[in-house]
Each structure stands twice: as C-alpha cells, then as structure tokens.
Amino acid sequence: MNLVVMESPRMSPAPGTERKSCRWVASAPLPTRFGTFTAHVFRAVELEGDTEVEKEHVALVFGEVAGVRGLPARVHSECITSEVFGSLKCDCKDQLDAAMADIARRGAGVVFYMRQEGRGIGLANKIRAYALQAEGHDTVDANRMLGLPDDQRRYDAVVEMLDHLEVPSLRLMTNNPLKVSSLERLGVEVEGRLPVVCTPNPHSAGYLETKRIRMAHHLPARVLEPLRRVVGGDAE
Ligand SMILES: [Zn+2]
C-alpha cells in the first residue's frame, strides 16, 4: 500500500483552510450502470480554521488515464440530498450521472468526488438555507442571510490525486467558471471546458436560473425557458 504523503510544489492554499496532506489509501474496480470504473480512495487532512478535518475523496477512473492530456474530468462535490434522497432541488445527481455516462462513452476520464456538502458549507447549513429558500429567497441570498459564502468549496486535493494518477492536463466537465479558475490557481492545467447541461425540472429551474444569472454559470437560457413559465417567480 502506498502511504507516501505527496506534496506538490504547485499548491497555493488559501489561508484558514490549508490542506496539510492527501494520500492514496485504496483502489478497486467498481461496476456501475455506466460501465466498470476503478474507485481510488484518498485521505486528505485539511485545516478548517484551527481544526484538523479528515476527508475521504474518491477518484472514479474509467479507462487508461496515465499520461493522457486533456483528459475529460468532472470535479464533483457531494450532494446527499439529490444523490441519495432523489431531491429535485438541484442538478447535482443529474450532472454526476451525465458525466459518468459521457466519460464511459468517450472511453477514458475521471470523476473526482469531493466530500464537501452544500458547496462546502455542510449539510446542516445547506438545510438551513433550504428553509430560507422555502420562504422565497434564492440560493445566493439564503447563504448570505446565514452569513455564509456563496461557494466555500476547495479543490486542493485534486492536485494530489492528479499527480497520483499521472494525469498532466484536463478538459473540465463543468458549467462553473469559478471552478475552472480555482483549479488553474492551484496549478492544474485545464485545456478546455466540456459543458454539462441537464434538463431542469420545475423544482430546480429557479436554482439553475440563479446559477446562470448570479453565479455566471454557462447555462443556455433556452434550456431553462420552457420551465420558467411553469415555475414563475419560484426561486430555489
Ligand atoms: Zn445538489
């Protein structure tokens, strides 16, 4: 078992949540309905304020990825509400499924599954924000009313996981320009972006519209147009 702690000179962690280490701990084939991936589990010790937190991130690999430039890659943050409970309030589960299907279709790629619920604010705060959204506030305003950032996710561990997998550069499967720039700031070479556009439902359309307008996500307005009339002013 490889227990070597890998340190990358490309890292430049923000103050307050400095990542201390990320190491590979286990790998195994994982048959899924999209094909057989290999699940590589990594343990990252991260500092949140003064507290050390251990997180188990997953690199879900399909095909041969070592040395592949421009590898299709999704950096995905966990979402228990949609992925486990089938919540329709967001498009996380749809995006995860679409990315895995697309990677399998392309023959090679990786999904980095990052353990940071609710755009990094944690499950309890996410549910608090949902309570405010049920009163009519959108996702950005709800976070701000709770004194929380719009997006607190960190991607430092991705650098170590890429090093372990020997992947030199990515094409990132995302609609989120902040995610691209966050990874580039860490030294990850992003050669391009592959859009992940899922069909919204009446519950998620308001949330997606907020992401498009207030968080500059690349989502075509035409995708949301058919549902805008259905949901009216409903903001999730
Ligand atoms: Zn979600």
JSON list of C-alpha atoms and ligand atoms in Angstrom, two decimals:
[
{"chain": "A", "resi": 1, "resn": "MET", "atom": "CA", "xyz": [0.00, 0.00, 0.00]},
{"chain": "A", "resi": 2, "resn": "ASN", "atom": "CA", "xyz": [1.30, 3.40, -0.92]},
{"chain": "A", "resi": 3, "resn": "LEU", "atom": "CA", "xyz": [1.40, 5.50, 2.23]},
{"chain": "A", "resi": 4, "resn": "VAL", "atom": "CA", "xyz": [3.73, 8.19, 0.96]},
{"chain": "A", "resi": 5, "resn": "VAL", "atom": "CA", "xyz": [2.42, 11.67, 1.64]},
{"chain": "A", "resi": 6, "resn": "MET", "atom": "CA", "xyz": [2.67, 13.53, -1.62]},
{"chain": "A", "resi": 7, "resn": "GLU", "atom": "CA", "xyz": [3.42, 17.22, -1.57]},
{"chain": "A", "resi": 8, "resn": "SER", "atom": "CA", "xyz": [3.12, 19.28, -4.70]},
{"chain": "A", "resi": 9, "resn": "PRO", "atom": "CA", "xyz": [5.07, 22.49, -5.28]},
{"chain": "A", "resi": 10, "resn": "ARG", "atom": "CA", "xyz": [2.14, 23.72, -7.39]},
{"chain": "A", "resi": 11, "resn": "MET", "atom": "CA", "xyz": [-0.06, 24.17, -4.33]},
{"chain": "A", "resi": 12, "resn": "SER", "atom": "CA", "xyz": [-1.05, 27.60, -3.09]},
{"chain": "A", "resi": 13, "resn": "PRO", "atom": "CA", "xyz": [-3.71, 27.06, -0.42]},
{"chain": "A", "resi": 14, "resn": "ALA", "atom": "CA", "xyz": [-5.80, 29.94, 0.85]},
{"chain": "A", "resi": 15, "resn": "PRO", "atom": "CA", "xyz": [-5.29, 30.94, 4.48]},
{"chain": "A", "resi": 16, "resn": "GLY", "atom": "CA", "xyz": [-7.58, 29.34, 7.07]},
{"chain": "A", "resi": 17, "resn": "THR", "atom": "CA", "xyz": [-8.24, 26.05, 5.26]},
{"chain": "A", "resi": 18, "resn": "GLU", "atom": "CA", "xyz": [-4.73, 24.99, 4.32]},
{"chain": "A", "resi": 19, "resn": "ARG", "atom": "CA", "xyz": [-4.59, 21.43, 3.10]},
{"chain": "A", "resi": 20, "resn": "LYS", "atom": "CA", "xyz": [-1.96, 19.51, 5.02]},
{"chain": "A", "resi": 21, "resn": "SER", "atom": "CA", "xyz": [-1.80, 16.22, 3.14]},
{"chain": "A", "resi": 22, "resn": "CYS", "atom": "CA", "xyz": [-3.65, 13.94, 0.78]},
{"chain": "A", "resi": 23, "resn": "ARG", "atom": "CA", "xyz": [-2.66, 10.33, 0.29]},
{"chain": "A", "resi": 24, "resn": "TRP", "atom": "CA", "xyz": [-3.92, 7.36, -1.65]},
{"chain": "A", "resi": 25, "resn": "VAL", "atom": "CA", "xyz": [-5.31, 4.57, 0.55]},
{"chain": "A", "resi": 26, "resn": "ALA", "atom": "CA", "xyz": [-7.24, 2.04, -1.57]},
{"chain": "A", "resi": 27, "resn": "SER", "atom": "CA", "xyz": [-8.40, 1.11, -5.07]},
{"chain": "A", "resi": 28, "resn": "ALA", "atom": "CA", "xyz": [-10.82, -1.43, -6.52]},
{"chain": "A", "resi": 29, "resn": "PRO", "atom": "CA", "xyz": [-12.90, -1.98, -9.64]},
{"chain": "A", "resi": 30, "resn": "LEU", "atom": "CA", "xyz": [-16.44, -0.65, -9.30]},
{"chain": "A", "resi": 31, "resn": "PRO", "atom": "CA", "xyz": [-19.06, -1.92, -11.73]},
{"chain": "A", "resi": 32, "resn": "THR", "atom": "CA", "xyz": [-21.72, 0.76, -12.32]},
{"chain": "A", "resi": 33, "resn": "ARG", "atom": "CA", "xyz": [-24.67, 1.10, -14.65]},
{"chain": "A", "resi": 34, "resn": "PHE", "atom": "CA", "xyz": [-22.40, 3.24, -16.85]},
{"chain": "A", "resi": 35, "resn": "GLY", "atom": "CA", "xyz": [-19.62, 0.65, -17.03]},
{"chain": "A", "resi": 36, "resn": "THR", "atom": "CA", "xyz": [-16.82, -0.52, -14.78]},
{"chain": "A", "resi": 37, "resn": "PHE", "atom": "CA", "xyz": [-14.82, 2.28, -13.19]},
{"chain": "A", "resi": 38, "resn": "THR", "atom": "CA", "xyz": [-11.95, 1.98, -10.73]},
{"chain": "A", "resi": 39, "resn": "ALA", "atom": "CA", "xyz": [-12.56, 3.72, -7.41]},
{"chain": "A", "resi": 40, "resn": "HIS", "atom": "CA", "xyz": [-9.40, 5.21, -5.89]},
{"chain": "A", "resi": 41, "resn": "VAL", "atom": "CA", "xyz": [-9.91, 6.49, -2.34]},
{"chain": "A", "resi": 42, "resn": "PHE", "atom": "CA", "xyz": [-7.68, 9.23, -0.94]},
{"chain": "A", "resi": 43, "resn": "ARG", "atom": "CA", "xyz": [-7.49, 10.63, 2.58]},
{"chain": "A", "resi": 44, "resn": "ALA", "atom": "CA", "xyz": [-6.92, 14.33, 2.91]},
{"chain": "A", "resi": 45, "resn": "VAL", "atom": "CA", "xyz": [-6.24, 16.06, 6.20]},
{"chain": "A", "resi": 46, "resn": "GLU", "atom": "CA", "xyz": [-7.42, 19.63, 5.91]},
{"chain": "A", "resi": 47, "resn": "LEU", "atom": "CA", "xyz": [-7.43, 22.56, 8.29]},
{"chain": "A", "resi": 48, "resn": "GLU", "atom": "CA", "xyz": [-10.76, 24.31, 8.76]},
{"chain": "A", "resi": 49, "resn": "GLY", "atom": "CA", "xyz": [-9.81, 27.24, 10.94]},
{"chain": "A", "resi": 50, "resn": "ASP", "atom": "CA", "xyz": [-7.82, 25.60, 13.75]},
{"chain": "A", "resi": 51, "resn": "THR", "atom": "CA", "xyz": [-9.50, 22.21, 13.44]},
{"chain": "A", "resi": 52, "resn": "GLU", "atom": "CA", "xyz": [-8.00, 19.29, 11.53]},
{"chain": "A", "resi": 53, "resn": "VAL", "atom": "CA", "xyz": [-10.62, 17.50, 9.47]},
{"chain": "A", "resi": 54, "resn": "GLU", "atom": "CA", "xyz": [-10.04, 14.21, 7.65]},
{"chain": "A", "resi": 55, "resn": "LYS", "atom": "CA", "xyz": [-11.93, 13.72, 4.40]},
{"chain": "A", "resi": 56, "resn": "GLU", "atom": "CA", "xyz": [-12.10, 10.71, 2.11]},
{"chain": "A", "resi": 57, "resn": "HIS", "atom": "CA", "xyz": [-12.23, 11.85, -1.51]},
{"chain": "A", "resi": 58, "resn": "VAL", "atom": "CA", "xyz": [-12.71, 9.49, -4.46]},
{"chain": "A", "resi": 59, "resn": "ALA", "atom": "CA", "xyz": [-11.19, 9.48, -7.92]},
{"chain": "A", "resi": 60, "resn": "LEU", "atom": "CA", "xyz": [-13.51, 7.40, -10.09]},
{"chain": "A", "resi": 61, "resn": "VAL", "atom": "CA", "xyz": [-11.45, 6.43, -13.13]},
{"chain": "A", "resi": 62, "resn": "PHE", "atom": "CA", "xyz": [-12.61, 4.96, -16.42]},
{"chain": "A", "resi": 63, "resn": "GLY", "atom": "CA", "xyz": [-10.15, 3.54, -18.95]},
{"chain": "A", "resi": 64, "resn": "GLU", "atom": "CA", "xyz": [-6.44, 4.32, -19.19]},
{"chain": "A", "resi": 65, "resn": "VAL", "atom": "CA", "xyz": [-5.72, 7.82, -17.92]},
{"chain": "A", "resi": 66, "resn": "ALA", "atom": "CA", "xyz": [-1.96, 7.98, -17.12]},
{"chain": "A", "resi": 67, "resn": "GLY", "atom": "CA", "xyz": [-0.23, 10.42, -19.41]},
{"chain": "A", "resi": 68, "resn": "VAL", "atom": "CA", "xyz": [-3.43, 11.43, -21.22]},
{"chain": "A", "resi": 69, "resn": "ARG", "atom": "CA", "xyz": [-3.53, 15.16, -21.96]},
{"chain": "A", "resi": 70, "resn": "GLY", "atom": "CA", "xyz": [-6.90, 16.92, -21.95]},
{"chain": "A", "resi": 71, "resn": "LEU", "atom": "CA", "xyz": [-8.50, 14.05, -20.04]},
{"chain": "A", "resi": 72, "resn": "PRO", "atom": "CA", "xyz": [-12.27, 14.55, -19.60]},
{"chain": "A", "resi": 73, "resn": "ALA", "atom": "CA", "xyz": [-12.72, 15.16, -15.87]},
{"chain": "A", "resi": 74, "resn": "ARG", "atom": "CA", "xyz": [-15.55, 16.12, -13.60]},
{"chain": "A", "resi": 75, "resn": "VAL", "atom": "CA", "xyz": [-14.69, 17.63, -10.22]},
{"chain": "A", "resi": 76, "resn": "HIS", "atom": "CA", "xyz": [-17.91, 16.92, -8.36]},
{"chain": "A", "resi": 77, "resn": "SER", "atom": "CA", "xyz": [-18.88, 17.89, -4.83]},
{"chain": "A", "resi": 78, "resn": "GLU", "atom": "CA", "xyz": [-21.08, 15.54, -2.83]},
{"chain": "A", "resi": 79, "resn": "CYS", "atom": "CA", "xyz": [-24.79, 16.24, -2.62]},
{"chain": "A", "resi": 80, "resn": "ILE", "atom": "CA", "xyz": [-26.55, 13.81, -0.31]},
{"chain": "A", "resi": 81, "resn": "THR", "atom": "CA", "xyz": [-29.97, 15.37, -0.90]},
{"chain": "A", "resi": 82, "resn": "SER", "atom": "CA", "xyz": [-30.07, 14.69, -4.63]},
{"chain": "A", "resi": 83, "resn": "GLU", "atom": "CA", "xyz": [-27.70, 11.72, -4.91]},
{"chain": "A", "resi": 84, "resn": "VAL", "atom": "CA", "xyz": [-29.14, 9.67, -2.03]},
{"chain": "A", "resi": 85, "resn": "PHE", "atom": "CA", "xyz": [-32.64, 11.05, -1.45]},
{"chain": "A", "resi": 86, "resn": "GLY", "atom": "CA", "xyz": [-33.52, 11.97, -5.04]},
{"chain": "A", "resi": 87, "resn": "SER", "atom": "CA", "xyz": [-34.11, 15.64, -4.25]},
{"chain": "A", "resi": 88, "resn": "LEU", "atom": "CA", "xyz": [-35.22, 17.66, -7.26]},
{"chain": "A", "resi": 89, "resn": "LYS", "atom": "CA", "xyz": [-33.98, 20.98, -5.86]},
{"chain": "A", "resi": 90, "resn": "CYS", "atom": "CA", "xyz": [-30.65, 20.86, -7.68]},
{"chain": "A", "resi": 91, "resn": "ASP", "atom": "CA", "xyz": [-28.99, 19.23, -10.67]},
{"chain": "A", "resi": 92, "resn": "CYS", "atom": "CA", "xyz": [-26.04, 17.56, -8.87]},
{"chain": "A", "resi": 93, "resn": "LYS", "atom": "CA", "xyz": [-27.21, 13.98, -9.34]},
{"chain": "A", "resi": 94, "resn": "ASP", "atom": "CA", "xyz": [-28.09, 14.63, -13.00]},
{"chain": "A", "resi": 95, "resn": "GLN", "atom": "CA", "xyz": [-24.68, 16.16, -13.60]},
{"chain": "A", "resi": 96, "resn": "LEU", "atom": "CA", "xyz": [-22.88, 13.26, -11.91]},
{"chain": "A", "resi": 97, "resn": "ASP", "atom": "CA", "xyz": [-24.82, 10.72, -13.99]},
{"chain": "A", "resi": 98, "resn": "ALA", "atom": "CA", "xyz": [-24.27, 12.73, -17.20]},
{"chain": "A", "resi": 99, "resn": "ALA", "atom": "CA", "xyz": [-20.54, 12.99, -16.52]},
{"chain": "A", "resi": 100, "resn": "MET", "atom": "CA", "xyz": [-20.14, 9.26, -15.80]},
{"chain": "A", "resi": 101, "resn": "ALA", "atom": "CA", "xyz": [-22.14, 8.33, -18.91]},
{"chain": "A", "resi": 102, "resn": "ASP", "atom": "CA", "xyz": [-20.14, 10.78, -21.05]},
{"chain": "A", "resi": 103, "resn": "ILE", "atom": "CA", "xyz": [-16.80, 9.53, -19.71]},
{"chain": "A", "resi": 104, "resn": "ALA", "atom": "CA", "xyz": [-17.76, 5.91, -20.38]},
{"chain": "A", "resi": 105, "resn": "ARG", "atom": "CA", "xyz": [-18.85, 6.89, -23.89]},
{"chain": "A", "resi": 106, "resn": "ARG", "atom": "CA", "xyz": [-15.52, 8.65, -24.53]},
{"chain": "A", "resi": 107, "resn": "GLY", "atom": "CA", "xyz": [-13.57, 5.64, -23.24]},
{"chain": "A", "resi": 108, "resn": "ALA", "atom": "CA", "xyz": [-11.47, 7.42, -20.61]},
{"chain": "A", "resi": 109, "resn": "GLY", "atom": "CA", "xyz": [-11.90, 10.02, -17.90]},
{"chain": "A", "resi": 110, "resn": "VAL", "atom": "CA", "xyz": [-12.20, 10.64, -14.20]},
{"chain": "A", "resi": 111, "resn": "VAL", "atom": "CA", "xyz": [-14.78, 11.90, -11.72]},
{"chain": "A", "resi": 112, "resn": "PHE", "atom": "CA", "xyz": [-13.26, 13.44, -8.61]},
{"chain": "A", "resi": 113, "resn": "TYR", "atom": "CA", "xyz": [-15.92, 13.06, -5.92]},
{"chain": "A", "resi": 114, "resn": "MET", "atom": "CA", "xyz": [-15.15, 15.66, -3.29]},
{"chain": "A", "resi": 115, "resn": "ARG", "atom": "CA", "xyz": [-16.60, 15.34, 0.21]},
{"chain": "A", "resi": 116, "resn": "GLN", "atom": "CA", "xyz": [-17.89, 18.86, 0.66]},
{"chain": "A", "resi": 117, "resn": "GLU", "atom": "CA", "xyz": [-21.63, 19.04, 1.03]},
{"chain": "A", "resi": 118, "resn": "GLY", "atom": "CA", "xyz": [-23.68, 22.12, 0.17]},
{"chain": "A", "resi": 119, "resn": "ARG", "atom": "CA", "xyz": [-20.98, 23.94, -1.82]},
{"chain": "A", "resi": 120, "resn": "GLY", "atom": "CA", "xyz": [-18.73, 23.43, 1.20]},
{"chain": "A", "resi": 121, "resn": "ILE", "atom": "CA", "xyz": [-20.99, 24.79, 3.96]},
{"chain": "A", "resi": 122, "resn": "GLY", "atom": "CA", "xyz": [-22.01, 21.36, 5.29]},
{"chain": "A", "resi": 123, "resn": "LEU", "atom": "CA", "xyz": [-25.34, 19.54, 5.43]},
{"chain": "A", "resi": 124, "resn": "ALA", "atom": "CA", "xyz": [-26.89, 21.41, 8.38]},
{"chain": "A", "resi": 125, "resn": "ASN", "atom": "CA", "xyz": [-26.19, 24.82, 6.84]},
{"chain": "A", "resi": 126, "resn": "LYS", "atom": "CA", "xyz": [-27.46, 23.59, 3.48]},
{"chain": "A", "resi": 127, "resn": "ILE", "atom": "CA", "xyz": [-30.76, 22.55, 5.08]},
{"chain": "A", "resi": 128, "resn": "ARG", "atom": "CA", "xyz": [-30.93, 25.90, 6.92]},
{"chain": "A", "resi": 129, "resn": "ALA", "atom": "CA", "xyz": [-30.51, 27.59, 3.53]},
{"chain": "A", "resi": 130, "resn": "TYR", "atom": "CA", "xyz": [-33.25, 25.37, 2.08]},
{"chain": "A", "resi": 131, "resn": "ALA", "atom": "CA", "xyz": [-35.58, 26.58, 4.85]},
{"chain": "A", "resi": 132, "resn": "LEU", "atom": "CA", "xyz": [-34.94, 30.18, 3.77]},
{"chain": "A", "resi": 133, "resn": "GLN", "atom": "CA", "xyz": [-35.41, 29.19, 0.13]},
{"chain": "A", "resi": 134, "resn": "ALA", "atom": "CA", "xyz": [-38.80, 27.72, 1.05]},
{"chain": "A", "resi": 135, "resn": "GLU", "atom": "CA", "xyz": [-39.72, 31.26, 2.16]},
{"chain": "A", "resi": 136, "resn": "GLY", "atom": "CA", "xyz": [-38.84, 32.59, -1.29]},
{"chain": "A", "resi": 137, "resn": "HIS", "atom": "CA", "xyz": [-35.14, 33.56, -1.11]},
{"chain": "A", "resi": 138, "resn": "ASP", "atom": "CA", "xyz": [-32.80, 32.36, -3.86]},
{"chain": "A", "resi": 139, "resn": "THR", "atom": "CA", "xyz": [-29.74, 30.18, -3.21]},
{"chain": "A", "resi": 140, "resn": "VAL", "atom": "CA", "xyz": [-27.30, 33.12, -3.13]},
{"chain": "A", "resi": 141, "resn": "ASP", "atom": "CA", "xyz": [-29.42, 35.30, -0.80]},
{"chain": "A", "resi": 142, "resn": "ALA", "atom": "CA", "xyz": [-30.17, 32.37, 1.52]},
{"chain": "A", "resi": 143, "resn": "ASN", "atom": "CA", "xyz": [-26.44, 31.72, 2.05]},
{"chain": "A", "resi": 144, "resn": "ARG", "atom": "CA", "xyz": [-25.77, 35.41, 2.65]},
{"chain": "A", "resi": 145, "resn": "MET", "atom": "CA", "xyz": [-28.60, 35.66, 5.21]},
{"chain": "A", "resi": 146, "resn": "LEU", "atom": "CA", "xyz": [-26.86, 32.86, 7.12]},
{"chain": "A", "resi": 147, "resn": "GLY", "atom": "CA", "xyz": [-23.54, 34.70, 6.93]},
{"chain": "A", "resi": 148, "resn": "LEU", "atom": "CA", "xyz": [-22.10, 32.02, 4.65]},
{"chain": "A", "resi": 149, "resn": "PRO", "atom": "CA", "xyz": [-20.18, 32.40, 1.38]},
{"chain": "A", "resi": 150, "resn": "ASP", "atom": "CA", "xyz": [-21.84, 31.63, -1.95]},
{"chain": "A", "resi": 151, "resn": "ASP", "atom": "CA", "xyz": [-19.28, 28.92, -2.59]},
{"chain": "A", "resi": 152, "resn": "GLN", "atom": "CA", "xyz": [-16.85, 27.57, 0.01]},
{"chain": "A", "resi": 153, "resn": "ARG", "atom": "CA", "xyz": [-15.61, 24.55, -1.92]},
{"chain": "A", "resi": 154, "resn": "ARG", "atom": "CA", "xyz": [-11.91, 23.71, -2.06]},
{"chain": "A", "resi": 155, "resn": "TYR", "atom": "CA", "xyz": [-10.15, 21.62, -4.67]},
{"chain": "A", "resi": 156, "resn": "ASP", "atom": "CA", "xyz": [-6.61, 21.32, -3.26]},
{"chain": "A", "resi": 157, "resn": "ALA", "atom": "CA", "xyz": [-6.79, 17.53, -3.01]},
{"chain": "A", "resi": 158, "resn": "VAL", "atom": "CA", "xyz": [-7.44, 17.30, -6.77]},
{"chain": "A", "resi": 159, "resn": "VAL", "atom": "CA", "xyz": [-3.82, 18.32, -7.38]},
{"chain": "A", "resi": 160, "resn": "GLU", "atom": "CA", "xyz": [-2.52, 15.33, -5.39]},
{"chain": "A", "resi": 161, "resn": "MET", "atom": "CA", "xyz": [-5.00, 12.93, -6.95]},
{"chain": "A", "resi": 162, "resn": "LEU", "atom": "CA", "xyz": [-3.98, 14.07, -10.45]},
{"chain": "A", "resi": 163, "resn": "ASP", "atom": "CA", "xyz": [-0.32, 13.54, -9.54]},
{"chain": "A", "resi": 164, "resn": "HIS", "atom": "CA", "xyz": [-1.08, 10.04, -8.27]},
{"chain": "A", "resi": 165, "resn": "LEU", "atom": "CA", "xyz": [-2.98, 9.18, -11.47]},
{"chain": "A", "resi": 166, "resn": "GLU", "atom": "CA", "xyz": [-0.22, 10.80, -13.59]},
{"chain": "A", "resi": 167, "resn": "VAL", "atom": "CA", "xyz": [-2.73, 12.95, -15.47]},
{"chain": "A", "resi": 168, "resn": "PRO", "atom": "CA", "xyz": [-0.98, 16.02, -16.94]},
{"chain": "A", "resi": 169, "resn": "SER", "atom": "CA", "xyz": [-3.99, 18.10, -18.03]},
{"chain": "A", "resi": 170, "resn": "LEU", "atom": "CA", "xyz": [-7.79, 18.14, -18.09]},
{"chain": "A", "resi": 171, "resn": "ARG", "atom": "CA", "xyz": [-10.80, 19.12, -20.06]},
{"chain": "A", "resi": 172, "resn": "LEU", "atom": "CA", "xyz": [-13.13, 20.07, -17.23]},
{"chain": "A", "resi": 173, "resn": "MET", "atom": "CA", "xyz": [-16.75, 18.92, -17.36]},
{"chain": "A", "resi": 174, "resn": "THR", "atom": "CA", "xyz": [-18.48, 21.92, -15.77]},
{"chain": "A", "resi": 175, "resn": "ASN", "atom": "CA", "xyz": [-20.64, 24.97, -16.37]},
{"chain": "A", "resi": 176, "resn": "ASN", "atom": "CA", "xyz": [-18.97, 26.82, -13.50]},
{"chain": "A", "resi": 177, "resn": "PRO", "atom": "CA", "xyz": [-16.25, 29.34, -14.48]},
{"chain": "A", "resi": 178, "resn": "LEU", "atom": "CA", "xyz": [-15.23, 29.70, -10.80]},
{"chain": "A", "resi": 179, "resn": "LYS", "atom": "CA", "xyz": [-14.34, 26.01, -10.70]},
{"chain": "A", "resi": 180, "resn": "VAL", "atom": "CA", "xyz": [-12.08, 26.38, -13.75]},
{"chain": "A", "resi": 181, "resn": "SER", "atom": "CA", "xyz": [-10.25, 29.39, -12.29]},
{"chain": "A", "resi": 182, "resn": "SER", "atom": "CA", "xyz": [-10.00, 27.78, -8.83]},
{"chain": "A", "resi": 183, "resn": "LEU", "atom": "CA", "xyz": [-8.26, 24.74, -10.29]},
{"chain": "A", "resi": 184, "resn": "GLU", "atom": "CA", "xyz": [-5.99, 26.83, -12.51]},
{"chain": "A", "resi": 185, "resn": "ARG", "atom": "CA", "xyz": [-4.94, 28.85, -9.45]},
{"chain": "A", "resi": 186, "resn": "LEU", "atom": "CA", "xyz": [-3.84, 25.57, -7.83]},
{"chain": "A", "resi": 187, "resn": "GLY", "atom": "CA", "xyz": [-1.66, 24.82, -10.84]},
{"chain": "A", "resi": 188, "resn": "VAL", "atom": "CA", "xyz": [-3.96, 22.36, -12.63]},
{"chain": "A", "resi": 189, "resn": "GLU", "atom": "CA", "xyz": [-3.65, 22.64, -16.40]},
{"chain": "A", "resi": 190, "resn": "VAL", "atom": "CA", "xyz": [-7.18, 23.00, -17.80]},
{"chain": "A", "resi": 191, "resn": "GLU", "atom": "CA", "xyz": [-7.08, 22.70, -21.60]},
{"chain": "A", "resi": 192, "resn": "GLY", "atom": "CA", "xyz": [-10.78, 23.34, -22.09]},
{"chain": "A", "resi": 193, "resn": "ARG", "atom": "CA", "xyz": [-14.28, 23.02, -20.75]},
{"chain": "A", "resi": 194, "resn": "LEU", "atom": "CA", "xyz": [-16.89, 20.40, -21.62]},
{"chain": "A", "resi": 195, "resn": "PRO", "atom": "CA", "xyz": [-20.41, 21.66, -20.83]},
{"chain": "A", "resi": 196, "resn": "VAL", "atom": "CA", "xyz": [-22.69, 19.56, -18.63]},
{"chain": "A", "resi": 197, "resn": "VAL", "atom": "CA", "xyz": [-26.23, 20.59, -19.42]},
{"chain": "A", "resi": 198, "resn": "CYS", "atom": "CA", "xyz": [-29.07, 18.63, -17.85]},
{"chain": "A", "resi": 199, "resn": "THR", "atom": "CA", "xyz": [-32.78, 19.13, -18.34]},
{"chain": "A", "resi": 200, "resn": "PRO", "atom": "CA", "xyz": [-34.18, 21.06, -15.37]},
{"chain": "A", "resi": 201, "resn": "ASN", "atom": "CA", "xyz": [-37.37, 20.10, -13.57]},
{"chain": "A", "resi": 202, "resn": "PRO", "atom": "CA", "xyz": [-39.93, 22.54, -12.13]},
{"chain": "A", "resi": 203, "resn": "HIS", "atom": "CA", "xyz": [-38.19, 22.42, -8.72]},
{"chain": "A", "resi": 204, "resn": "SER", "atom": "CA", "xyz": [-34.64, 23.03, -9.99]},
{"chain": "A", "resi": 205, "resn": "ALA", "atom": "CA", "xyz": [-35.33, 25.59, -12.73]},
{"chain": "A", "resi": 206, "resn": "GLY", "atom": "CA", "xyz": [-35.21, 28.55, -10.33]},
{"chain": "A", "resi": 207, "resn": "TYR", "atom": "CA", "xyz": [-31.98, 27.29, -8.79]},
{"chain": "A", "resi": 208, "resn": "LEU", "atom": "CA", "xyz": [-30.39, 26.84, -12.21]},
{"chain": "A", "resi": 209, "resn": "GLU", "atom": "CA", "xyz": [-31.56, 30.28, -13.30]},
{"chain": "A", "resi": 210, "resn": "THR", "atom": "CA", "xyz": [-29.90, 31.75, -10.20]},
{"chain": "A", "resi": 211, "resn": "LYS", "atom": "CA", "xyz": [-26.68, 29.92, -11.01]},
{"chain": "A", "resi": 212, "resn": "ARG", "atom": "CA", "xyz": [-26.83, 31.28, -14.56]},
{"chain": "A", "resi": 213, "resn": "ILE", "atom": "CA", "xyz": [-27.55, 34.90, -13.65]},
{"chain": "A", "resi": 214, "resn": "ARG", "atom": "CA", "xyz": [-25.93, 35.40, -10.25]},
{"chain": "A", "resi": 215, "resn": "MET", "atom": "CA", "xyz": [-23.05, 32.91, -10.35]},
{"chain": "A", "resi": 216, "resn": "ALA", "atom": "CA", "xyz": [-22.14, 33.28, -14.06]},
{"chain": "A", "resi": 217, "resn": "HIS", "atom": "CA", "xyz": [-22.63, 29.61, -14.86]},
{"chain": "A", "resi": 218, "resn": "HIS", "atom": "CA", "xyz": [-22.61, 28.78, -18.57]},
{"chain": "A", "resi": 219, "resn": "LEU", "atom": "CA", "xyz": [-26.17, 27.54, -18.93]},
{"chain": "A", "resi": 220, "resn": "PRO", "atom": "CA", "xyz": [-28.03, 28.31, -22.13]},
{"chain": "A", "resi": 221, "resn": "ALA", "atom": "CA", "xyz": [-31.18, 30.34, -21.42]},
{"chain": "A", "resi": 222, "resn": "ARG", "atom": "CA", "xyz": [-33.09, 28.22, -23.92]},
{"chain": "A", "resi": 223, "resn": "VAL", "atom": "CA", "xyz": [-32.67, 25.18, -21.64]},
{"chain": "A", "resi": 224, "resn": "LEU", "atom": "CA", "xyz": [-34.46, 26.98, -18.82]},
{"chain": "A", "resi": 225, "resn": "GLU", "atom": "CA", "xyz": [-37.03, 28.84, -20.91]},
{"chain": "A", "resi": 226, "resn": "PRO", "atom": "CA", "xyz": [-39.66, 26.07, -21.15]},
{"chain": "A", "resi": 227, "resn": "LEU", "atom": "CA", "xyz": [-39.79, 25.79, -17.36]},
{"chain": "A", "resi": 228, "resn": "ARG", "atom": "CA", "xyz": [-39.60, 29.47, -16.50]},
{"chain": "A", "resi": 229, "resn": "ARG", "atom": "CA", "xyz": [-43.26, 29.85, -17.38]},
{"chain": "A", "resi": 230, "resn": "VAL", "atom": "CA", "xyz": [-44.14, 26.83, -15.24]},
{"chain": "A", "resi": 231, "resn": "VAL", "atom": "CA", "xyz": [-42.31, 27.90, -12.10]},
{"chain": "A", "resi": 232, "resn": "GLY", "atom": "CA", "xyz": [-42.92, 31.64, -12.46]},
{"chain": "A", "resi": 233, "resn": "GLY", "atom": "CA", "xyz": [-41.14, 33.50, -9.66]},
{"chain": "A", "resi": 234, "resn": "ASP", "atom": "CA", "xyz": [-40.34, 30.40, -7.63]},
{"chain": "A", "resi": 235, "resn": "ALA", "atom": "CA", "xyz": [-36.72, 30.74, -6.53]},
{"chain": "A", "resi": 236, "resn": "GLU", "atom": "CA", "xyz": [-34.88, 27.78, -5.04]},
{"chain": "B", "resi": 1, "resn": "ZN", "atom": "ZN", "xyz": [-27.13, 19.28, -5.13]}
]
